[in-house]
CSV table of N, CA and C in Angstrom, one decimal:
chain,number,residue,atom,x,y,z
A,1114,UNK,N,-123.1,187.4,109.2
A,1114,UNK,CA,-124.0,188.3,108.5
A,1114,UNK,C,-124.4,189.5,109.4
A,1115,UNK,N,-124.5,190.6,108.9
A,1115,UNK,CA,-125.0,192.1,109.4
A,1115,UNK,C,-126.2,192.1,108.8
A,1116,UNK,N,-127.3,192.6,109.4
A,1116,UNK,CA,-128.5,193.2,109.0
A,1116,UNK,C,-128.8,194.1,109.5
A,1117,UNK,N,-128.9,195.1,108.8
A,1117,UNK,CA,-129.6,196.8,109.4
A,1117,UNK,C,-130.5,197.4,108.4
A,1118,UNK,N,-131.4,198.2,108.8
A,1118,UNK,CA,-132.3,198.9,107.9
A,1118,UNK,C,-131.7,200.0,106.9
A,1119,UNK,N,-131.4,200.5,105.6
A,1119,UNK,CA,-131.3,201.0,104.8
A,1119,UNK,C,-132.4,201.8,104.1
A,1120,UNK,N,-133.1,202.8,104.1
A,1120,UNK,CA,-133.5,203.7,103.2
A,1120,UNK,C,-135.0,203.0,103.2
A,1121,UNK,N,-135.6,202.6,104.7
A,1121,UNK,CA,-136.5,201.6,104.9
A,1121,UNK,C,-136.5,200.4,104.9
A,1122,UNK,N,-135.6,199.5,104.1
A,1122,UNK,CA,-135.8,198.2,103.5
A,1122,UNK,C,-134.6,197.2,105.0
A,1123,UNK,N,-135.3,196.5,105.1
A,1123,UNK,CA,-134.2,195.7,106.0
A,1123,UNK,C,-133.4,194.8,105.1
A,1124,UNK,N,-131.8,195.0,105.4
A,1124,UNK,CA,-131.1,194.4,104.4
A,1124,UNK,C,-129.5,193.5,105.1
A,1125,UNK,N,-129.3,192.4,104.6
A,1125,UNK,CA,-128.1,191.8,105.4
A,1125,UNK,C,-127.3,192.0,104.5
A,1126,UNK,N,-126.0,191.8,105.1
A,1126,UNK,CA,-124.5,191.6,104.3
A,1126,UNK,C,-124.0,190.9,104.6
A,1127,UNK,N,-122.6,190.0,104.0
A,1127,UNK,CA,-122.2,189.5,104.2
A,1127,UNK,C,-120.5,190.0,104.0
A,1128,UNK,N,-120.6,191.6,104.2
A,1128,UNK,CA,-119.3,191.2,103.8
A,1128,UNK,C,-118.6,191.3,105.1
A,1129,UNK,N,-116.8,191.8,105.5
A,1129,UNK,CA,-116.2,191.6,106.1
A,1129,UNK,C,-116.6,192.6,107.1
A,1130,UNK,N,-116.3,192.4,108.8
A,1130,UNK,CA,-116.7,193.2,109.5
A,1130,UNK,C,-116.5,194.8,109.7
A,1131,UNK,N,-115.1,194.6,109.1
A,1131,UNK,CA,-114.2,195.8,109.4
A,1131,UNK,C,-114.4,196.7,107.7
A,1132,UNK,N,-115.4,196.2,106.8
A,1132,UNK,CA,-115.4,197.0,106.1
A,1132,UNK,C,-116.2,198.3,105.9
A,1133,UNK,N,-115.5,199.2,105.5
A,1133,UNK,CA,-115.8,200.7,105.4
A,1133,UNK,C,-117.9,200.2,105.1
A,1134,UNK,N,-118.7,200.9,105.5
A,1134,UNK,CA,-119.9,201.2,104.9
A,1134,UNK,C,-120.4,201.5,104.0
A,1135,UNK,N,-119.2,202.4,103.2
A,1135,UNK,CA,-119.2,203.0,101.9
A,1135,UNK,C,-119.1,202.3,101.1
A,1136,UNK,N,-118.0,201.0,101.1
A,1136,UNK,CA,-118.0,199.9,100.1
A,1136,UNK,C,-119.1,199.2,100.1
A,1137,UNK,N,-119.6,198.8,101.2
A,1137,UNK,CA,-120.9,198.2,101.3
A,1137,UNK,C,-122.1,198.9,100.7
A,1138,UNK,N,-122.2,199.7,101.3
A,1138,UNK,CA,-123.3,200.4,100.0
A,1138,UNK,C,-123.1,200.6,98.6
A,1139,UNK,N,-122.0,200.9,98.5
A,1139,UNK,CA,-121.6,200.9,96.8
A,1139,UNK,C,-121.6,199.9,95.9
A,1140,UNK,N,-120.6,198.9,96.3
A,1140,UNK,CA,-120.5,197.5,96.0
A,1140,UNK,C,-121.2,196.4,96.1
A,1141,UNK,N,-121.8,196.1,97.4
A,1141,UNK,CA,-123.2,195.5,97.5
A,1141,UNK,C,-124.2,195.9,97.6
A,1142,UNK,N,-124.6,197.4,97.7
A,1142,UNK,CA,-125.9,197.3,97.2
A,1142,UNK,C,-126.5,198.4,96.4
A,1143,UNK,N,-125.1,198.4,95.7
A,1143,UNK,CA,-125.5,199.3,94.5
A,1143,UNK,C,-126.3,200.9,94.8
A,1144,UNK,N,-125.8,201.0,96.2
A,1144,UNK,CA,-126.4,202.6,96.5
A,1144,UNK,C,-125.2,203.7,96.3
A,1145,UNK,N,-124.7,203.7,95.0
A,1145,UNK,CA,-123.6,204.9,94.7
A,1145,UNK,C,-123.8,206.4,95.0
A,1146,UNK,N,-124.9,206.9,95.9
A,1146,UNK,CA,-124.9,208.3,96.0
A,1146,UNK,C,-123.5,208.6,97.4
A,1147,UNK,N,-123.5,208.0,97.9
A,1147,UNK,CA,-122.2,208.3,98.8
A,1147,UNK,C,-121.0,207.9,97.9
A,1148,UNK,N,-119.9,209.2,98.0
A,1148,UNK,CA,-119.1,209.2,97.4
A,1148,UNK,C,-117.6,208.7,97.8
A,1149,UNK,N,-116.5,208.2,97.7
A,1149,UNK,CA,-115.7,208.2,98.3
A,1149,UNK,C,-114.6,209.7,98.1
A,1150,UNK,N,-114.3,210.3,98.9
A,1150,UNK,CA,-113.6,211.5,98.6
A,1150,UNK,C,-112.3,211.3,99.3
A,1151,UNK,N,-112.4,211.2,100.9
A,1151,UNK,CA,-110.9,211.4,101.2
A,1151,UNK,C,-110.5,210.0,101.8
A,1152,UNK,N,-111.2,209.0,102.7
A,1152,UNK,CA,-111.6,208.3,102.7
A,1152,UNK,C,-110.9,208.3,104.2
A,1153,UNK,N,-110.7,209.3,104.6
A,1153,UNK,CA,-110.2,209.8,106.4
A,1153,UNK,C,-111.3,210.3,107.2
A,1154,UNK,N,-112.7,210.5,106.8
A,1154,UNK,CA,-113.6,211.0,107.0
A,1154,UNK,C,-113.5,212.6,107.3
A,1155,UNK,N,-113.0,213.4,106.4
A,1155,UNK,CA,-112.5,215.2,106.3
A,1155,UNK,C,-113.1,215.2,105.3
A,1156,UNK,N,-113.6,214.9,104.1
A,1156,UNK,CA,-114.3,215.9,103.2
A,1156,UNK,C,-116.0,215.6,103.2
A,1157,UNK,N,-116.2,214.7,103.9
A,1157,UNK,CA,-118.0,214.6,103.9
A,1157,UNK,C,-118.5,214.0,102.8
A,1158,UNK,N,-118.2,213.8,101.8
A,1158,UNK,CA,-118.6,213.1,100.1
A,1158,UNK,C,-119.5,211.7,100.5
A,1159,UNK,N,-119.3,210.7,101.6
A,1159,UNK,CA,-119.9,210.0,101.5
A,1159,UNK,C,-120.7,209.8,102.7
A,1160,UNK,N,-120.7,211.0,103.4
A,1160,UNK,CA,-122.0,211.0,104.8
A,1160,UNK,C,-123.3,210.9,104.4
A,1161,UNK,N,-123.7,209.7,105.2
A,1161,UNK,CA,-124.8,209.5,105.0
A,1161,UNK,C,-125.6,209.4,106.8
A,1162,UNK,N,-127.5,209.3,106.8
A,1162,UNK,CA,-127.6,209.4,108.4
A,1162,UNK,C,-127.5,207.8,109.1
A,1163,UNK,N,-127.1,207.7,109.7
A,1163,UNK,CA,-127.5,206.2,110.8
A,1163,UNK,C,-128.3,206.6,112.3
A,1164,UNK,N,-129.0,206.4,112.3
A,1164,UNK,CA,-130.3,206.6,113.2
A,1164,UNK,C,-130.2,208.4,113.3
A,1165,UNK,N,-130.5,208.7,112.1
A,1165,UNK,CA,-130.4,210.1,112.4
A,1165,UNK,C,-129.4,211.1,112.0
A,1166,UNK,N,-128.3,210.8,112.4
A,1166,UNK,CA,-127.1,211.1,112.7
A,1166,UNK,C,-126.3,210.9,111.6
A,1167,UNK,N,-125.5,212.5,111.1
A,1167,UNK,CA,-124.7,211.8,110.3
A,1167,UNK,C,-123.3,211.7,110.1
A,1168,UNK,N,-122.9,210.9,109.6
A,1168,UNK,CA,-122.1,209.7,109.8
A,1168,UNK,C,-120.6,209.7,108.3
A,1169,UNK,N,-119.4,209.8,108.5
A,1169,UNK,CA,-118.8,209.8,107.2
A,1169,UNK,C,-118.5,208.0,107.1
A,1170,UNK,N,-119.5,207.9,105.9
A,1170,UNK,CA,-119.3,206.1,105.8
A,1170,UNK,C,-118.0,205.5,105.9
A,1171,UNK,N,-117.1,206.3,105.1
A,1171,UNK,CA,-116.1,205.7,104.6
A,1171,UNK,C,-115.3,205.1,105.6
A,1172,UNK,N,-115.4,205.9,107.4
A,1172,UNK,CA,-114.6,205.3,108.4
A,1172,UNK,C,-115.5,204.8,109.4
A,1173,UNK,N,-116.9,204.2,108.8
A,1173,UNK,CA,-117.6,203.5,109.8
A,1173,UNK,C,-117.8,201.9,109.1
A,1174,UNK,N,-117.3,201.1,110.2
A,1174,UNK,CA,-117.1,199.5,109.8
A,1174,UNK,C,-118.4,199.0,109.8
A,1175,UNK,N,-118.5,198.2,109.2
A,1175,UNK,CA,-119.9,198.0,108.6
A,1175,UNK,C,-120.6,197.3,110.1
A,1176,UNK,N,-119.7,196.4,111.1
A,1176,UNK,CA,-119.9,195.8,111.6
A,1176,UNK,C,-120.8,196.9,113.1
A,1177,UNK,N,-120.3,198.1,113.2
A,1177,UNK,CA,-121.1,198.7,114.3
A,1177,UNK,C,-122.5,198.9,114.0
A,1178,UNK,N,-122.7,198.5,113.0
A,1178,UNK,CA,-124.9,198.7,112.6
A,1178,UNK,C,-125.2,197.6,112.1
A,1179,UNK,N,-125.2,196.8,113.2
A,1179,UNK,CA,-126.3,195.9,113.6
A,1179,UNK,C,-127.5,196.3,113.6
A,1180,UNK,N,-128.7,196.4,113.2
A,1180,UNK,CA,-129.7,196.4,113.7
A,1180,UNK,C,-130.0,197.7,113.7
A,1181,UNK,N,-129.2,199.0,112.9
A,1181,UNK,CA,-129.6,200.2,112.9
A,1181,UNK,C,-130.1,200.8,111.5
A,1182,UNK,N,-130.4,202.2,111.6
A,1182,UNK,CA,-131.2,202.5,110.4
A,1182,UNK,C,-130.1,203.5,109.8
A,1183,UNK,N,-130.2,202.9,108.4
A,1183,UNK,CA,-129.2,204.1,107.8
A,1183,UNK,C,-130.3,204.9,106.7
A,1184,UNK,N,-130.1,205.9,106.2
A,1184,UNK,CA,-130.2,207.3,105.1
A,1184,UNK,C,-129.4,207.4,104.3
A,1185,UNK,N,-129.8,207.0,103.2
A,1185,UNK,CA,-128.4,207.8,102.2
A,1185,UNK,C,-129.5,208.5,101.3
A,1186,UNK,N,-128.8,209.5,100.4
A,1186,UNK,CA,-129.4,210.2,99.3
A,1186,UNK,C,-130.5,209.7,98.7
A,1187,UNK,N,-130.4,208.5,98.4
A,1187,UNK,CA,-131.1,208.0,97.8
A,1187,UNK,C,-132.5,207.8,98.3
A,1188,UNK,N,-132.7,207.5,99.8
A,1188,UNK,CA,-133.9,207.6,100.5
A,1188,UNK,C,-134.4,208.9,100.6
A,1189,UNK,N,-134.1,209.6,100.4
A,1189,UNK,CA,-134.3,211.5,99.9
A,1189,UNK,C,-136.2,211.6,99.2
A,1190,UNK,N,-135.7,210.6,97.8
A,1190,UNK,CA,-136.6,210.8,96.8
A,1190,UNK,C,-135.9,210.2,95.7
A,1191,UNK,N,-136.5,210.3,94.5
A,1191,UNK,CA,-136.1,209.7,93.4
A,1191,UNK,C,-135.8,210.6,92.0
A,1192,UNK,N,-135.6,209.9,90.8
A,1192,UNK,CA,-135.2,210.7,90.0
A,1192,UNK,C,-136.8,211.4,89.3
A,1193,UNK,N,-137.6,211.1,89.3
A,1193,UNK,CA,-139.0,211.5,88.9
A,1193,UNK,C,-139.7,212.2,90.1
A,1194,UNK,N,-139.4,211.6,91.5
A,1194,UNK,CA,-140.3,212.5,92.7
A,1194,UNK,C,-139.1,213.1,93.5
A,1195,UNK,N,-138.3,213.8,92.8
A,1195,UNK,CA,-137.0,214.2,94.0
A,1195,UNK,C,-138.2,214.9,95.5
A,1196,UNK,N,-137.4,214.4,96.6
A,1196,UNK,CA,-137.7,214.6,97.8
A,1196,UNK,C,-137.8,216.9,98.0
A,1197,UNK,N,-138.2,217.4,99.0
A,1197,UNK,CA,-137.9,218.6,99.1
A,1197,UNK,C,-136.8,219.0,99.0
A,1198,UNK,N,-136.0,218.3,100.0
A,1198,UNK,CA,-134.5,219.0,99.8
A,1198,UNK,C,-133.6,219.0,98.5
A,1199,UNK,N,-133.9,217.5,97.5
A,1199,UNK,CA,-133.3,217.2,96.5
A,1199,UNK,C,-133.9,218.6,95.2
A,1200,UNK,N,-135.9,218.6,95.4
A,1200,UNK,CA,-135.9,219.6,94.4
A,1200,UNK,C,-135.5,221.0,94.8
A,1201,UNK,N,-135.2,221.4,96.2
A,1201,UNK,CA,-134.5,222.7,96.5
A,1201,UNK,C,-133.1,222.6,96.1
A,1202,UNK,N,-132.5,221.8,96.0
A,1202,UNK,CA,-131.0,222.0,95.8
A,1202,UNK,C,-131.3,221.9,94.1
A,1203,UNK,N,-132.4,221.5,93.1
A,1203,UNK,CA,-131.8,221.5,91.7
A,1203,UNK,C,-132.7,222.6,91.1
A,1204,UNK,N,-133.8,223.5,92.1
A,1204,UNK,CA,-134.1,224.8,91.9
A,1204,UNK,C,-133.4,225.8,92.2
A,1205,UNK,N,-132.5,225.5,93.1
A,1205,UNK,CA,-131.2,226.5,93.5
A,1205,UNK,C,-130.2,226.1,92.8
A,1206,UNK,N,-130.4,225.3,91.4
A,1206,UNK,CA,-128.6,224.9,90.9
A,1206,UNK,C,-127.7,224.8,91.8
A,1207,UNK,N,-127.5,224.1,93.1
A,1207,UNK,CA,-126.8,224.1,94.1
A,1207,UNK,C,-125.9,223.3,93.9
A,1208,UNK,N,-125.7,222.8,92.6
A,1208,UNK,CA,-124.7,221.4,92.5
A,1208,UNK,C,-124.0,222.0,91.4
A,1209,UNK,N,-123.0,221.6,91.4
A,1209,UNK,CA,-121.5,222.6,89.5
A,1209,UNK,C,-121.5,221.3,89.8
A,1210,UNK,N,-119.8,220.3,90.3
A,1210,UNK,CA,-119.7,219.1,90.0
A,1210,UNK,C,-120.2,217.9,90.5
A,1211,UNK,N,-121.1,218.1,91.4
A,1211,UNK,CA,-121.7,217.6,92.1
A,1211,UNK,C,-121.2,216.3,93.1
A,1212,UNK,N,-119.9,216.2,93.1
A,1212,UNK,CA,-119.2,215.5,93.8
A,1212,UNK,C,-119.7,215.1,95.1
A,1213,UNK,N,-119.9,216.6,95.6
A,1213,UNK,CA,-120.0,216.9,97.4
A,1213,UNK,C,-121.2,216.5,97.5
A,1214,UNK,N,-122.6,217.1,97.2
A,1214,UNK,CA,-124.1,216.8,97.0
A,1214,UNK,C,-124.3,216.0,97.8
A,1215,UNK,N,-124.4,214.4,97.5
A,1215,UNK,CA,-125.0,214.2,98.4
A,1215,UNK,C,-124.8,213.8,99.8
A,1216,UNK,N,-123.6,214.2,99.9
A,1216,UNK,CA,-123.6,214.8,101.3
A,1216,UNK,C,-123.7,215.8,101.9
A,1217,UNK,N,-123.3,216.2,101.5
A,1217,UNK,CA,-124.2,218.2,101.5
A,1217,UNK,C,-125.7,218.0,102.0
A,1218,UNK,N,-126.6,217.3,101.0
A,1218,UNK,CA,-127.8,216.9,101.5
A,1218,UNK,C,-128.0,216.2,102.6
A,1219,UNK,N,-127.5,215.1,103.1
A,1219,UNK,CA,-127.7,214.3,104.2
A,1219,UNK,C,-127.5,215.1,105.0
A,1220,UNK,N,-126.2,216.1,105.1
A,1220,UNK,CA,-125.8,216.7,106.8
A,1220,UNK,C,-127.0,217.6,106.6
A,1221,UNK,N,-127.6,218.4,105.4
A,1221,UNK,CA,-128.6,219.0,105.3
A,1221,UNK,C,-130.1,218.4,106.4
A,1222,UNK,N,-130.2,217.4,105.8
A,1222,UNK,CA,-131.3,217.1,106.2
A,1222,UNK,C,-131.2,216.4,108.0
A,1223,UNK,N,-130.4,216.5,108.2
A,1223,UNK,CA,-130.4,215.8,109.2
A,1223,UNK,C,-130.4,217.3,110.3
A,1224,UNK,N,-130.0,218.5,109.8
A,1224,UNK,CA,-130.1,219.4,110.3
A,1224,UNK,C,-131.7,220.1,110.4
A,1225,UNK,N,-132.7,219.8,109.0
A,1225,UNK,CA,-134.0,219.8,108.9
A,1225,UNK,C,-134.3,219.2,109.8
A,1226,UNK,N,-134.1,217.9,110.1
A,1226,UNK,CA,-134.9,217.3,111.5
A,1226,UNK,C,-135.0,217.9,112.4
A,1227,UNK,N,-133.4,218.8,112.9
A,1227,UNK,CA,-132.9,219.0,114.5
A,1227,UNK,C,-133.9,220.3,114.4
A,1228,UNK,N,-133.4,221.3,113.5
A,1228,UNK,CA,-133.9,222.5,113.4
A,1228,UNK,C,-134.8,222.6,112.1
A,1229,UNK,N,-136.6,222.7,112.1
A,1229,UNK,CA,-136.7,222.9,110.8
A,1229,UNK,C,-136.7,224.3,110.3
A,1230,UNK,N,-136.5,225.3,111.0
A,1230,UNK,CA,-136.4,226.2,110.2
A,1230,UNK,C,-135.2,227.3,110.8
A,1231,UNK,N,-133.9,226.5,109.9
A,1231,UNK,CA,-132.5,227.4,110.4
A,1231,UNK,C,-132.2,228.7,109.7
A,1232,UNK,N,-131.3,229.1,110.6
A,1232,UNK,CA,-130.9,230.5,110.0
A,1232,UNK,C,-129.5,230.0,109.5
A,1233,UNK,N,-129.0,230.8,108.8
A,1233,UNK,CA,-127.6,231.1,108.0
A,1233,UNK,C,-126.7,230.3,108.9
A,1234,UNK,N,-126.8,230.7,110.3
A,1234,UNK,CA,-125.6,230.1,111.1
A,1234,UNK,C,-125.7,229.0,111.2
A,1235,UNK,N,-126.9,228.4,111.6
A,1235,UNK,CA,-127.3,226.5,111.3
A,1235,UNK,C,-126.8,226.5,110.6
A,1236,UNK,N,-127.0,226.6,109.4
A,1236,UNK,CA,-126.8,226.1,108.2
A,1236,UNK,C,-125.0,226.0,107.9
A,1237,UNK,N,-124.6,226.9,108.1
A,1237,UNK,CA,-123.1,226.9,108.3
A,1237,UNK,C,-122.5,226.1,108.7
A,1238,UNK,N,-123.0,226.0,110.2
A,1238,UNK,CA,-122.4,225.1,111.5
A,1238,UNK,C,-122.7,223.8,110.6
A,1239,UNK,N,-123.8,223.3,110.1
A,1239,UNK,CA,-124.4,222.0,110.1
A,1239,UNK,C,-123.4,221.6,108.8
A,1240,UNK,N,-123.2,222.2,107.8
A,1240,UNK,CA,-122.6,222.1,106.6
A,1240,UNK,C,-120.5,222.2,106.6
A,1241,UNK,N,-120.4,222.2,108.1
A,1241,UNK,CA,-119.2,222.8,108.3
A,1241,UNK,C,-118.0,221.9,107.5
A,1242,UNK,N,-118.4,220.7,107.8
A,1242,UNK,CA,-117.9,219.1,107.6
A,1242,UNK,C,-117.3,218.9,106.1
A,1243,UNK,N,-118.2,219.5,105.3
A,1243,UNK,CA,-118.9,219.0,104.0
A,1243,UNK,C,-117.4,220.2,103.1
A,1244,UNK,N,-116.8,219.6,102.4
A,1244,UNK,CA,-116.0,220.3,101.8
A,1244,UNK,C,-116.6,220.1,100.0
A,1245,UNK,N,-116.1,221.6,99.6
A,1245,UNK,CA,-117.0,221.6,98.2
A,1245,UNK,C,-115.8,223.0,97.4
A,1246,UNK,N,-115.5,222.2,96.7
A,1246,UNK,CA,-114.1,223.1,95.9
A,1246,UNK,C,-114.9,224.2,94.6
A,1247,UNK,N,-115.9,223.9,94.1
A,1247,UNK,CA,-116.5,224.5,93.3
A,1247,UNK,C,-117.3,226.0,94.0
A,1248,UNK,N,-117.3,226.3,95.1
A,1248,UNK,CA,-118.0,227.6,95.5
A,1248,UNK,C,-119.3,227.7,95.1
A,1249,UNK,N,-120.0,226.6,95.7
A,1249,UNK,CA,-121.8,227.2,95.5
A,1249,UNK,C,-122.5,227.2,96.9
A,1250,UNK,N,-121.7,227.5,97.9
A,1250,UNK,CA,-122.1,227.4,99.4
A,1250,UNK,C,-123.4,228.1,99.2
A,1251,UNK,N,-123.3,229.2,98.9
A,1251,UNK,CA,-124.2,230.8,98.8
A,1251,UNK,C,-125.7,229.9,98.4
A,1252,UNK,N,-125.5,228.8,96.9
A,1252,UNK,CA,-127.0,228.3,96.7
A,1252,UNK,C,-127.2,227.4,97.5
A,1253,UNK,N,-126.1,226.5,98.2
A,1253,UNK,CA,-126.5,225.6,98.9
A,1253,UNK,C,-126.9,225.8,100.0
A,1254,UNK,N,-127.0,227.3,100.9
A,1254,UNK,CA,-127.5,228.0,101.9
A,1254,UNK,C,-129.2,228.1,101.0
A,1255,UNK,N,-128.9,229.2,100.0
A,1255,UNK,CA,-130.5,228.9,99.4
A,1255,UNK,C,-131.4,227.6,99.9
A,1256,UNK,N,-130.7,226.5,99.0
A,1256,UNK,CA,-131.4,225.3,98.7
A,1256,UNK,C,-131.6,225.0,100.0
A,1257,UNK,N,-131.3,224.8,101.2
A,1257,UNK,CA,-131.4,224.3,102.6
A,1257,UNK,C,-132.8,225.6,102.9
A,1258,UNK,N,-132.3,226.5,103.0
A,1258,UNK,CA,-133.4,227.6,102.7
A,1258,UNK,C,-135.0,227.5,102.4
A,1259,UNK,N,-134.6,227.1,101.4
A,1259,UNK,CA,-136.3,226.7,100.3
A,1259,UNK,C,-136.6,225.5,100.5
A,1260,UNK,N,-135.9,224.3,100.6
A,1260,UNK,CA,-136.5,223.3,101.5
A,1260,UNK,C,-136.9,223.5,102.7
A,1261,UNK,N,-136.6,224.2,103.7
A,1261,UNK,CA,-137.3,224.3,105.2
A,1261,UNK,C,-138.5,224.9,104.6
A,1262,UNK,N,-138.7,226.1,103.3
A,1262,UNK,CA,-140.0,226.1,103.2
A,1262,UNK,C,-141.2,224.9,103.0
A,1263,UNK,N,-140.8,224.4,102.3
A,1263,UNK,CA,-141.1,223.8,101.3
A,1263,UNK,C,-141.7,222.9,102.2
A,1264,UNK,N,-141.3,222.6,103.5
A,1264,UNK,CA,-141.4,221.2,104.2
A,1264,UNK,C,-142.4,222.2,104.9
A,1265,UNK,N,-142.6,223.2,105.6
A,1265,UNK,CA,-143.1,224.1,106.8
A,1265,UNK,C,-144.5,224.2,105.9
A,1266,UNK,N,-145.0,224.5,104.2
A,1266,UNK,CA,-145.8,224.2,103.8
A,1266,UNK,C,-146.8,223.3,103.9
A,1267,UNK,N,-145.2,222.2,103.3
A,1267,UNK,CA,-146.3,221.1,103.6
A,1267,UNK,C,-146.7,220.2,104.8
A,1268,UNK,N,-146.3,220.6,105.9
A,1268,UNK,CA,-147.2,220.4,107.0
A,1268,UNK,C,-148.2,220.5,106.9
A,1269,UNK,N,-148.3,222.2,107.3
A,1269,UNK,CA,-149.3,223.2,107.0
A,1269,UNK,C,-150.4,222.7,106.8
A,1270,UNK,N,-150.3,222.2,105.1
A,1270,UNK,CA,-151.3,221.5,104.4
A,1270,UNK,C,-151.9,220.2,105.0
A,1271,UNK,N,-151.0,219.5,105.6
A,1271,UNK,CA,-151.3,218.5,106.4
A,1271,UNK,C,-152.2,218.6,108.0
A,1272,UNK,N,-151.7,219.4,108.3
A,1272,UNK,CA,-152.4,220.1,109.3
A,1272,UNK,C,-153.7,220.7,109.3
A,1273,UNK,N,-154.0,221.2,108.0
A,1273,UNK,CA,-155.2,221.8,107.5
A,1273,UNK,C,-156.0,220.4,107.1
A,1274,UNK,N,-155.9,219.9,106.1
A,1274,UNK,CA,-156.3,218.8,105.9
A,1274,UNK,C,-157.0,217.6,107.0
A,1275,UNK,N,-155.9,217.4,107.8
A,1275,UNK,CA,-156.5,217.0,108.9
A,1275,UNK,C,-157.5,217.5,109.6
A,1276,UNK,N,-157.6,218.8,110.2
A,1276,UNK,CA,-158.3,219.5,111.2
A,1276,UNK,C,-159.8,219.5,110.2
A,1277,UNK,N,-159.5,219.3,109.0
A,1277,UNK,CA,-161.1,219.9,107.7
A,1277,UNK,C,-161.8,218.6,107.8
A,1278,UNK,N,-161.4,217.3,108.6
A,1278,UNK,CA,-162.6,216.0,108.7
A,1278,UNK,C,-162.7,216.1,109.7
């Protein structure tokens, strides 16, 4: 049995050591926002973060995260409270087939952690991975864009808030 943390929740598997991460999320626990695309880890479709860091599931064996924290899309936000980055990417229409997304998002956000507020070239560099046949780079630069707002706000407020008791 493997047990590692997922999207908060501490969770075991049972399946085989050497299996891809992607299956295991998909197939056991029903977390389908990582996608399987090339399954060489070159197109990014199913990167998701492991302590942070992100990671192309499809060529990480389930067996090296023991005891680590993973991220996928779905820890983002939900379909009623989308997270920042999720409602910057569907204010920016940043998704046509949406294949790539939520990886796009993860390497996104994991880029928000390092840098919260990037410029064009971050955003490039950090997105470099993430292959997207439909051509919406331009919103998906937006959408990373308006989330660092979004987040730099709501500090802000947090910070204000705090300091006012």
């Amino acid at each position: 049995m493997i047990t590692f943390t997922v999207n908060g929740t501490q969770r075991s598997v049972t399946s085989d050591p050497d299996t891809p991460l992607l299956y295991v999320l998909r197939d056991e626990l029903a977390l389908n926002g990582a996608k399987f695309g090339c399954g060489l880890g070159q197109c990014g479709a199913c990167t998701v973060l492991v302590d942070g860091e992100a990671l192309f599931s499809c060529i990480t064996p389930v067996m090296l995260l023991e005891g680590r924290s993973i991220r996928t899309v779905e820890g983002l936000g939900t379909v009623d409270e989308p997270g920042p980055l999720q409602a910057a990417f569907i204010a920016e229409q940043a998704a046509q087939c949406g294949y790539c997304i939520a990886g796009m998002m993860m390497r996104a956000q994991e880029l928000l952690e390092r840098i919260p507020d990037p410029d064009d070239d971050d955003i490039l560099a950090a997105l470099e991975p993430q292959l997207c046949r439909c051509g919406t780079h331009m919103r998906v630069i937006r959408a990373v864009k308006r989330a660092a707002q979004a987040l730099a706000q709501a500090q802000a407020l947090a910070q204000a808030s705090e300091g006012a008791r």
